[in-house]
Amino acid sequence: MGVMQERYRSIVDVHVILYQDGQILLLERRATGYADGKLHLPSGHLEEGEPLHAGAAREAREEVGVALDPGHLTLAAVVHHRQREDLARVGMFFVATRWSGQPHVAEPHKAGKLVWADPSLLPSNTIDYPAAGIRAWLNNAGYVPHGW
């Protein structure tokens, strides 16, 4: 009897596009060791036993201090991101047009300032991975591979 090979598993990321008055909210990464000084959406890893939309709402609360009803989130795009040869991630991008609370840097040890930006004219220091998800949303692409 042969050795059973473990099934492939990928990291699942949830990203939140907070969209208001034609602009989206980006955070400047700081002191994380990954893409510090660059802009990213509120995002993070899905946790065990957590539905995608609940994970997205949790990340928005943790990172920018807003309360979202997961039922009001719309799946905007899926990005299969190849971070490096031996690591891929599946990014689920959700759009929120309603929330309560004023966005602020809720994790100052991980983020610098907040930036409202026109999604069709992203700042040049926006990380490529979330930029791919934002472009997919704007173009109604649904799914895009990134880095393959």
Coordinates of N, CA, C and O in Angstrom, one line a residue:
M1 N 0.8 -1.2 0.0 CA 0.0 0.0 0.0 C 0.9 1.2 0.0 O 1.8 1.4 0.8
G2 N 0.6 2.2 -0.9 CA 1.5 3.3 -1.1 C 1.2 4.4 0.0 O 0.2 4.3 0.7
V3 N 2.0 5.4 0.1 CA 1.8 6.5 1.0 C 0.9 7.4 0.4 O 1.0 7.9 -0.7
M4 N -0.1 7.8 1.2 CA -1.1 8.8 0.7 C -0.5 10.2 0.7 O 0.1 10.6 1.7
Q5 N -0.6 10.8 -0.4 CA 0.0 12.1 -0.5 C -1.0 13.1 0.0 O -2.2 13.0 -0.3
E6 N -0.6 14.1 0.8 CA -1.5 15.0 1.4 C -2.1 15.9 0.3 O -1.3 16.3 -0.7
R7 N -3.3 16.2 0.3 CA -4.0 17.1 -0.7 C -3.4 18.5 -0.6 O -3.0 19.0 0.4
Y8 N -3.3 19.1 -1.8 CA -2.8 20.4 -1.9 C -3.8 21.4 -1.2 O -5.0 21.3 -1.2
R9 N -3.2 22.3 -0.4 CA -4.0 23.3 0.3 C -3.4 24.7 -0.1 O -2.1 24.8 -0.2
S10 N -4.2 25.6 -0.2 CA -3.7 27.0 -0.5 C -4.2 27.9 0.6 O -5.2 27.7 1.3
I11 N -3.5 29.0 0.8 CA -3.9 30.0 1.8 C -5.0 30.8 1.1 O -5.0 31.1 -0.1
V12 N -6.1 31.1 1.9 CA -7.2 31.9 1.4 C -7.1 33.2 2.1 O -7.1 33.3 3.3
D13 N -7.1 34.3 1.3 CA -7.1 35.6 1.8 C -8.4 36.3 1.5 O -9.1 36.0 0.5
V14 N -8.8 37.1 2.4 CA -10.1 37.9 2.2 C -9.6 39.4 2.2 O -8.9 39.9 3.0
H15 N -10.1 40.1 1.2 CA -9.8 41.5 1.0 C -11.1 42.3 1.0 O -12.1 41.8 0.4
V16 N -11.1 43.5 1.5 CA -12.3 44.3 1.6 C -12.1 45.6 0.8 O -11.2 46.4 1.1
I17 N -12.9 45.9 -0.2 CA -12.9 47.1 -0.9 C -14.0 48.0 -0.3 O -15.2 47.8 -0.6
L18 N -13.6 49.0 0.5 CA -14.5 49.9 1.1 C -14.7 51.0 0.1 O -13.7 51.7 -0.2
Y19 N -15.9 51.1 -0.5 CA -16.1 52.0 -1.7 C -17.1 53.1 -1.3 O -18.2 52.8 -0.9
Q20 N -16.7 54.3 -1.4 CA -17.5 55.4 -1.1 C -17.2 56.7 -1.9 O -16.0 57.0 -2.0
D21 N -18.2 57.3 -2.5 CA -18.0 58.5 -3.3 C -16.9 58.3 -4.4 O -16.1 59.2 -4.6
G22 N -16.9 57.2 -5.0 CA -16.0 56.9 -6.1 C -14.6 56.6 -5.7 O -13.7 56.5 -6.5
Q23 N -14.3 56.4 -4.4 CA -13.0 56.1 -3.9 C -13.0 54.9 -3.1 O -14.0 54.4 -2.5
I24 N -11.8 54.2 -2.9 CA -11.6 53.1 -2.1 C -10.6 53.4 -1.0 O -9.7 54.2 -1.2
L25 N -10.6 52.6 0.1 CA -9.7 52.8 1.2 C -8.5 51.9 1.1 O -8.7 50.7 0.9
L26 N -7.3 52.4 1.2 CA -6.1 51.6 1.2 C -5.3 52.0 2.5 O -5.5 53.1 3.1
L27 N -4.6 51.0 3.0 CA -3.7 51.2 4.2 C -2.3 51.1 3.8 O -1.9 50.3 2.9
E28 N -1.5 51.9 4.4 CA 0.0 51.8 4.2 C 0.6 50.8 5.2 O 0.4 50.9 6.4
R29 N 1.2 49.7 4.7 CA 1.8 48.7 5.5 C 3.0 49.3 6.3 O 3.8 50.0 5.7
R30 N 3.2 48.8 7.5 CA 4.4 49.3 8.3 C 4.8 48.2 9.3 O 4.0 47.6 9.9
A31 N 6.1 48.0 9.3 CA 6.7 47.1 10.3 C 6.2 45.7 10.3 O 6.1 45.0 11.4
T32 N 5.8 45.2 9.1 CA 5.3 43.8 9.0 C 6.4 42.9 8.4 O 6.2 41.6 8.5
G33 N 7.4 43.4 7.7 CA 8.3 42.6 7.0 C 7.9 42.2 5.6 O 8.6 41.6 4.9
Y34 N 6.6 42.6 5.2 CA 6.2 42.3 3.9 C 5.6 43.6 3.3 O 4.7 44.2 3.8
A35 N 6.3 44.1 2.2 CA 5.8 45.2 1.5 C 5.6 46.5 2.3 O 4.6 47.3 2.1
D36 N 6.4 46.7 3.3 CA 6.3 47.9 4.2 C 6.4 49.1 3.3 O 7.2 49.2 2.4
G37 N 5.6 50.1 3.6 CA 5.6 51.4 2.9 C 4.7 51.3 1.7 O 4.5 52.4 1.0
K38 N 4.1 50.2 1.4 CA 3.2 50.1 0.2 C 1.8 50.0 0.7 O 1.5 49.7 1.8
L39 N 0.9 50.2 -0.3 CA -0.5 50.3 0.0 C -1.2 49.0 -0.3 O -0.9 48.3 -1.2
H40 N -2.2 48.6 0.6 CA -2.9 47.4 0.5 C -4.4 47.7 0.9 O -4.6 48.6 1.6
L41 N -5.3 46.8 0.6 CA -6.7 46.8 1.1 C -6.7 46.3 2.5 O -5.8 45.5 2.9
P42 N -7.7 46.6 3.3 CA -7.9 45.8 4.5 C -8.1 44.4 4.2 O -8.9 44.0 3.3
S43 N -7.3 43.5 4.8 CA -7.3 42.1 4.3 C -6.6 41.2 5.3 O -5.9 41.7 6.3
G44 N -6.7 39.9 5.1 CA -6.0 39.0 6.0 C -6.4 37.6 5.6 O -7.0 37.3 4.6
H45 N -5.9 36.6 6.4 CA -6.2 35.2 6.2 C -7.5 34.8 6.7 O -7.9 35.2 7.8
L46 N -8.2 33.9 6.0 CA -9.4 33.3 6.5 C -9.0 32.4 7.6 O -8.0 31.7 7.6
E47 N -9.8 32.3 8.7 CA -9.5 31.5 9.8 C -10.3 30.2 9.7 O -11.4 30.1 9.0
E48 N -9.9 29.1 10.4 CA -10.5 27.8 10.4 C -12.0 28.0 10.8 O -12.3 28.6 11.8
G49 N -12.9 27.4 10.0 CA -14.3 27.4 10.4 C -15.0 28.7 10.1 O -16.2 28.8 10.5
E50 N -14.4 29.6 9.4 CA -15.0 30.9 9.2 C -15.5 31.1 7.7 O -14.7 30.8 6.8
P51 N -16.7 31.5 7.5 CA -17.2 31.7 6.2 C -16.4 32.9 5.6 O -16.0 33.8 6.3
L52 N -16.3 32.9 4.3 CA -15.5 34.0 3.6 C -16.0 35.4 4.0 O -15.2 36.3 4.3
H53 N -17.3 35.6 3.9 CA -17.8 37.0 4.1 C -17.7 37.4 5.5 O -17.4 38.6 5.8
A54 N -17.7 36.5 6.5 CA -17.5 36.8 7.9 C -16.0 37.1 8.1 O -15.7 38.0 8.9
G55 N -15.1 36.4 7.4 CA -13.7 36.7 7.6 C -13.4 38.1 7.0 O -12.6 38.8 7.6
A56 N -14.0 38.5 5.9 CA -13.8 39.8 5.4 C -14.3 40.9 6.3 O -13.6 41.9 6.6
A57 N -15.5 40.7 6.9 CA -16.0 41.7 7.9 C -15.1 41.8 9.1 O -14.8 42.8 9.6
R58 N -14.6 40.6 9.6 CA -13.7 40.6 10.7 C -12.4 41.4 10.4 O -11.9 42.2 11.2
E59 N -11.8 41.2 9.2 CA -10.6 41.9 8.9 C -10.8 43.4 8.8 O -9.9 44.2 9.2
A60 N -11.9 43.8 8.2 CA -12.2 45.2 8.2 C -12.3 45.8 9.6 O -11.8 46.9 9.8
R61 N -12.9 45.1 10.5 CA -13.1 45.6 11.8 C -11.7 45.7 12.5 O -11.4 46.7 13.2
E62 N -10.9 44.6 12.3 CA -9.6 44.6 13.0 C -8.6 45.6 12.5 O -7.9 46.2 13.2
E63 N -8.6 45.8 11.1 CA -7.6 46.7 10.5 C -8.1 48.2 10.5 O -7.2 49.1 10.6
V64 N -9.3 48.5 10.2 CA -9.8 49.9 10.0 C -10.9 50.2 10.9 O -11.5 51.3 10.8
G65 N -11.3 49.4 11.9 CA -12.3 49.7 12.9 C -13.7 49.9 12.5 O -14.4 50.6 13.2
V66 N -14.1 49.4 11.3 CA -15.5 49.6 10.9 C -16.3 48.3 11.1 O -15.7 47.2 11.0
A67 N -17.6 48.4 11.3 CA -18.4 47.3 11.4 C -19.2 47.1 10.1 O -19.9 48.0 9.7
L68 N -19.1 45.9 9.6 CA -19.8 45.6 8.3 C -20.7 44.4 8.6 O -20.4 43.5 9.3
D69 N -21.9 44.4 8.0 CA -22.8 43.3 8.0 C -22.3 42.4 6.9 O -22.3 42.8 5.7
P70 N -21.8 41.2 7.2 CA -21.3 40.3 6.1 C -22.3 40.1 5.0 O -21.9 39.9 3.9
G71 N -23.6 40.1 5.3 CA -24.6 40.0 4.3 C -24.7 41.1 3.3 O -25.3 40.9 2.3
H72 N -24.1 42.2 3.6 CA -24.1 43.3 2.7 C -22.8 43.4 1.8 O -22.6 44.3 1.0
L73 N -21.9 42.4 2.0 CA -20.7 42.3 1.2 C -21.0 41.7 -0.1 O -21.8 40.7 -0.1
T74 N -20.4 42.1 -1.2 CA -20.6 41.5 -2.5 C -19.3 41.0 -3.0 O -18.3 41.7 -2.9
L75 N -19.3 39.7 -3.4 CA -18.0 39.2 -3.9 C -17.7 39.9 -5.3 O -18.5 39.8 -6.2
A76 N -16.6 40.5 -5.3 CA -16.2 41.3 -6.5 C -15.3 40.6 -7.4 O -15.3 40.8 -8.6
A77 N -14.3 39.8 -6.9 CA -13.3 39.2 -7.7 C -12.6 38.1 -6.9 O -12.6 38.1 -5.7
V78 N -12.1 37.1 -7.7 CA -11.2 36.1 -7.1 C -9.9 36.2 -7.8 O -9.9 36.2 -9.1
V79 N -8.8 36.2 -7.1 CA -7.5 36.3 -7.7 C -6.7 35.1 -7.2 O -6.6 34.9 -5.9
H80 N -6.2 34.3 -8.1 CA -5.3 33.2 -7.7 C -3.9 33.8 -7.9 O -3.4 33.9 -9.0
H81 N -3.3 34.1 -6.8 CA -2.0 34.8 -6.7 C -0.8 33.9 -6.4 O -0.9 33.1 -5.4
R82 N 0.1 33.9 -7.3 CA 1.4 33.1 -7.1 C 2.4 34.0 -6.4 O 3.0 34.9 -7.1
Q83 N 2.6 33.9 -5.2 CA 3.5 34.8 -4.4 C 4.9 34.4 -4.7 O 5.8 35.3 -4.9
R84 N 5.2 33.1 -4.8 CA 6.5 32.7 -5.2 C 6.3 31.3 -5.8 O 5.2 30.7 -5.7
E85 N 7.4 30.6 -6.3 CA 7.2 29.3 -6.9 C 6.6 28.3 -6.1 O 5.8 27.5 -6.5
D86 N 6.8 28.3 -4.7 CA 6.3 27.3 -3.9 C 5.1 27.8 -3.0 O 4.8 27.2 -2.0
L87 N 4.6 29.0 -3.3 CA 3.5 29.5 -2.5 C 2.5 30.3 -3.4 O 2.8 31.2 -4.0
A88 N 1.2 29.8 -3.3 CA 0.1 30.4 -4.0 C -1.0 30.8 -3.0 O -1.0 30.1 -1.9
R89 N -1.8 31.7 -3.3 CA -2.8 32.2 -2.4 C -4.1 32.4 -3.3 O -4.0 32.7 -4.4
V90 N -5.2 32.2 -2.7 CA -6.5 32.5 -3.3 C -7.1 33.7 -2.6 O -7.4 33.6 -1.4
G91 N -7.2 34.8 -3.3 CA -7.7 36.0 -2.7 C -9.2 36.3 -3.1 O -9.5 36.3 -4.3
M92 N -10.0 36.4 -2.1 CA -11.4 36.7 -2.3 C -11.6 38.2 -2.0 O -11.4 38.6 -0.9
F93 N -12.1 38.9 -3.0 CA -12.2 40.4 -2.9 C -13.7 40.7 -2.8 O -14.5 40.4 -3.7
F94 N -14.1 41.4 -1.7 CA -15.4 41.8 -1.4 C -15.6 43.3 -1.4 O -14.6 44.0 -1.0
V95 N -16.7 43.8 -1.9 CA -17.0 45.2 -1.9 C -18.0 45.5 -0.8 O -19.0 44.8 -0.7
A96 N -17.7 46.6 -0.1 CA -18.7 47.1 0.9 C -19.0 48.5 0.6 O -18.1 49.3 0.3
T97 N -20.3 48.9 0.5 CA -20.7 50.3 0.3 C -21.3 50.8 1.5 O -21.7 52.0 1.6
R98 N -21.6 50.0 2.5 CA -22.2 50.4 3.8 C -21.4 49.8 5.0 O -21.0 48.7 5.0
W99 N -21.2 50.7 6.0 CA -20.5 50.2 7.2 C -20.8 51.2 8.3 O -21.3 52.3 8.0
S100 N -20.6 50.9 9.5 CA -20.7 51.8 10.6 C -19.3 52.1 11.2 O -18.5 51.2 11.3
G101 N -19.2 53.3 11.7 CA -17.9 53.7 12.3 C -17.0 54.4 11.2 O -17.2 54.3 10.0
Q102 N -16.1 55.2 11.7 CA -15.2 56.0 10.9 C -13.9 55.2 10.7 O -13.3 54.8 11.7
P103 N -13.6 54.9 9.4 CA -12.3 54.2 9.2 C -11.1 54.9 9.9 O -11.0 56.1 9.7
H104 N -10.3 54.1 10.5 CA -9.1 54.6 11.2 C -8.1 53.5 11.2 O -8.4 52.3 11.0
V105 N -6.8 53.8 11.5 CA -5.8 52.8 11.7 C -6.0 52.1 13.0 O -5.7 52.7 14.0
A106 N -6.6 50.9 13.0 CA -6.9 50.2 14.2 C -5.7 49.3 14.7 O -5.8 48.8 15.8
E107 N -4.7 49.1 13.8 CA -3.6 48.3 14.2 C -2.3 49.1 13.9 O -1.6 48.9 12.9
P108 N -2.0 50.2 14.7 CA -0.9 51.1 14.3 C 0.5 50.4 14.3 O 1.4 50.9 13.7
H109 N 0.6 49.2 14.9 CA 1.8 48.5 14.9 C 2.0 47.8 13.5 O 3.1 47.3 13.2
K110 N 1.0 47.8 12.7 CA 1.1 47.1 11.4 C 0.8 48.0 10.2 O 1.0 47.7 9.1
A111 N 0.2 49.2 10.5 CA -0.2 50.1 9.4 C 0.1 51.6 9.8 O 0.0 51.9 10.9
G112 N 0.5 52.3 8.7 CA 0.7 53.7 8.9 C -0.6 54.5 8.6 O -1.6 54.2 9.3
K113 N -0.6 55.2 7.5 CA -1.8 56.1 7.2 C -2.8 55.3 6.4 O -2.5 54.3 5.8
L114 N -4.0 55.9 6.4 CA -5.1 55.5 5.4 C -5.1 56.4 4.2 O -4.8 57.6 4.4
V115 N -5.4 55.9 3.1 CA -5.4 56.7 1.9 C -6.7 56.3 1.1 O -6.9 55.2 0.8
W116 N -7.5 57.3 0.8 CA -8.6 57.2 -0.1 C -8.1 57.4 -1.5 O -7.4 58.4 -1.7
A117 N -8.4 56.5 -2.4 CA -7.9 56.6 -3.8 C -9.0 56.3 -4.8 O -9.9 55.5 -4.5
D118 N -8.8 56.9 -6.0 CA -9.6 56.5 -7.1 C -9.2 55.1 -7.6 O -8.0 54.9 -7.9
P119 N -10.1 54.1 -7.6 CA -9.7 52.8 -7.9 C -9.1 52.6 -9.3 O -8.4 51.7 -9.6
S120 N -9.5 53.5 -10.2 CA -9.0 53.4 -11.6 C -7.7 54.1 -11.8 O -7.0 54.0 -12.8
L121 N -7.2 54.8 -10.7 CA -5.9 55.5 -10.8 C -5.2 55.2 -9.4 O -5.0 56.1 -8.6
L122 N -4.9 54.0 -9.2 CA -4.3 53.6 -8.0 C -2.9 54.2 -7.8 O -2.1 54.4 -8.8
P123 N -2.5 54.6 -6.6 CA -1.2 55.1 -6.3 C -0.1 54.1 -6.8 O -0.4 52.9 -6.7
S124 N 1.0 54.6 -7.2 CA 2.1 53.7 -7.8 C 2.6 52.8 -6.7 O 3.2 51.7 -7.1
N125 N 2.5 53.0 -5.5 CA 3.0 52.1 -4.4 C 1.9 51.2 -3.9 O 2.1 50.6 -2.9
T126 N 0.9 50.9 -4.7 CA -0.1 49.9 -4.3 C 0.5 48.5 -4.7 O 1.1 48.3 -5.8
I127 N 0.4 47.6 -3.8 CA 0.9 46.2 -4.0 C 0.2 45.6 -5.2 O -1.0 45.7 -5.3
D128 N 1.0 44.9 -6.0 CA 0.4 44.3 -7.3 C -0.8 43.4 -7.0 O -1.7 43.3 -7.8
Y129 N -0.7 42.5 -6.0 CA -1.7 41.5 -5.7 C -3.1 42.2 -5.5 O -4.1 41.9 -6.2
P130 N -3.2 43.1 -4.5 CA -4.5 43.7 -4.4 C -4.9 44.6 -5.6 O -6.1 44.7 -5.9
A131 N -3.9 45.2 -6.2 CA -4.2 46.0 -7.4 C -4.9 45.1 -8.5 O -5.8 45.5 -9.2
A132 N -4.4 43.8 -8.6 CA -5.0 42.9 -9.6 C -6.5 42.6 -9.2 O -7.3 42.6 -10.1
G133 N -6.8 42.5 -7.9 CA -8.2 42.3 -7.5 C -9.0 43.5 -7.8 O -10.2 43.4 -8.2
I134 N -8.5 44.7 -7.5 CA -9.2 45.9 -7.7 C -9.5 46.1 -9.2 O -10.7 46.4 -9.6
R135 N -8.5 45.8 -10.1 CA -8.7 45.9 -11.5 C -9.8 44.9 -12.0 O -10.6 45.1 -12.9
A136 N -9.7 43.6 -11.5 CA -10.7 42.6 -11.8 C -12.1 43.1 -11.5 O -13.0 42.8 -12.2
W137 N -12.2 43.7 -10.3 CA -13.6 44.2 -9.9 C -14.0 45.3 -10.9 O -15.1 45.3 -11.4
L138 N -13.1 46.2 -11.2 CA -13.5 47.3 -12.1 C -13.9 46.8 -13.5 O -14.8 47.4 -14.1
N139 N -13.2 45.8 -13.9 CA -13.5 45.2 -15.3 C -14.5 44.1 -15.3 O -14.7 43.4 -16.3
N140 N -15.1 43.8 -14.1 CA -16.1 42.7 -14.0 C -15.5 41.4 -14.5 O -16.2 40.6 -15.2
A141 N -14.2 41.2 -14.2 CA -13.5 40.0 -14.7 C -13.9 38.7 -13.9 O -13.8 37.6 -14.5
G142 N -14.3 38.9 -12.7 CA -14.7 37.7 -11.9 C -13.5 37.0 -11.3 O -13.3 37.1 -10.1
Y143 N -12.7 36.4 -12.2 CA -11.5 35.6 -11.8 C -10.3 36.1 -12.6 O -10.4 36.2 -13.8
V144 N -9.2 36.2 -11.9 CA -7.9 36.5 -12.6 C -6.8 35.7 -12.0 O -6.7 35.7 -10.8
P145 N -5.9 35.1 -12.8 CA -4.7 34.6 -12.3 C -3.7 35.7 -12.2 O -3.7 36.6 -13.0
H146 N -2.8 35.7 -11.2 CA -1.8 36.7 -11.0 C -0.5 36.1 -10.6 O -0.4 35.4 -9.6
G147 N 0.5 36.4 -11.4 CA 1.9 35.9 -11.1 C 2.2 34.5 -11.6 O 3.2 33.9 -11.2
W148 N 1.3 34.0 -12.4 CA 1.6 32.6 -13.0 C 2.3 32.7 -14.3 O 2.1 33.5 -15.1

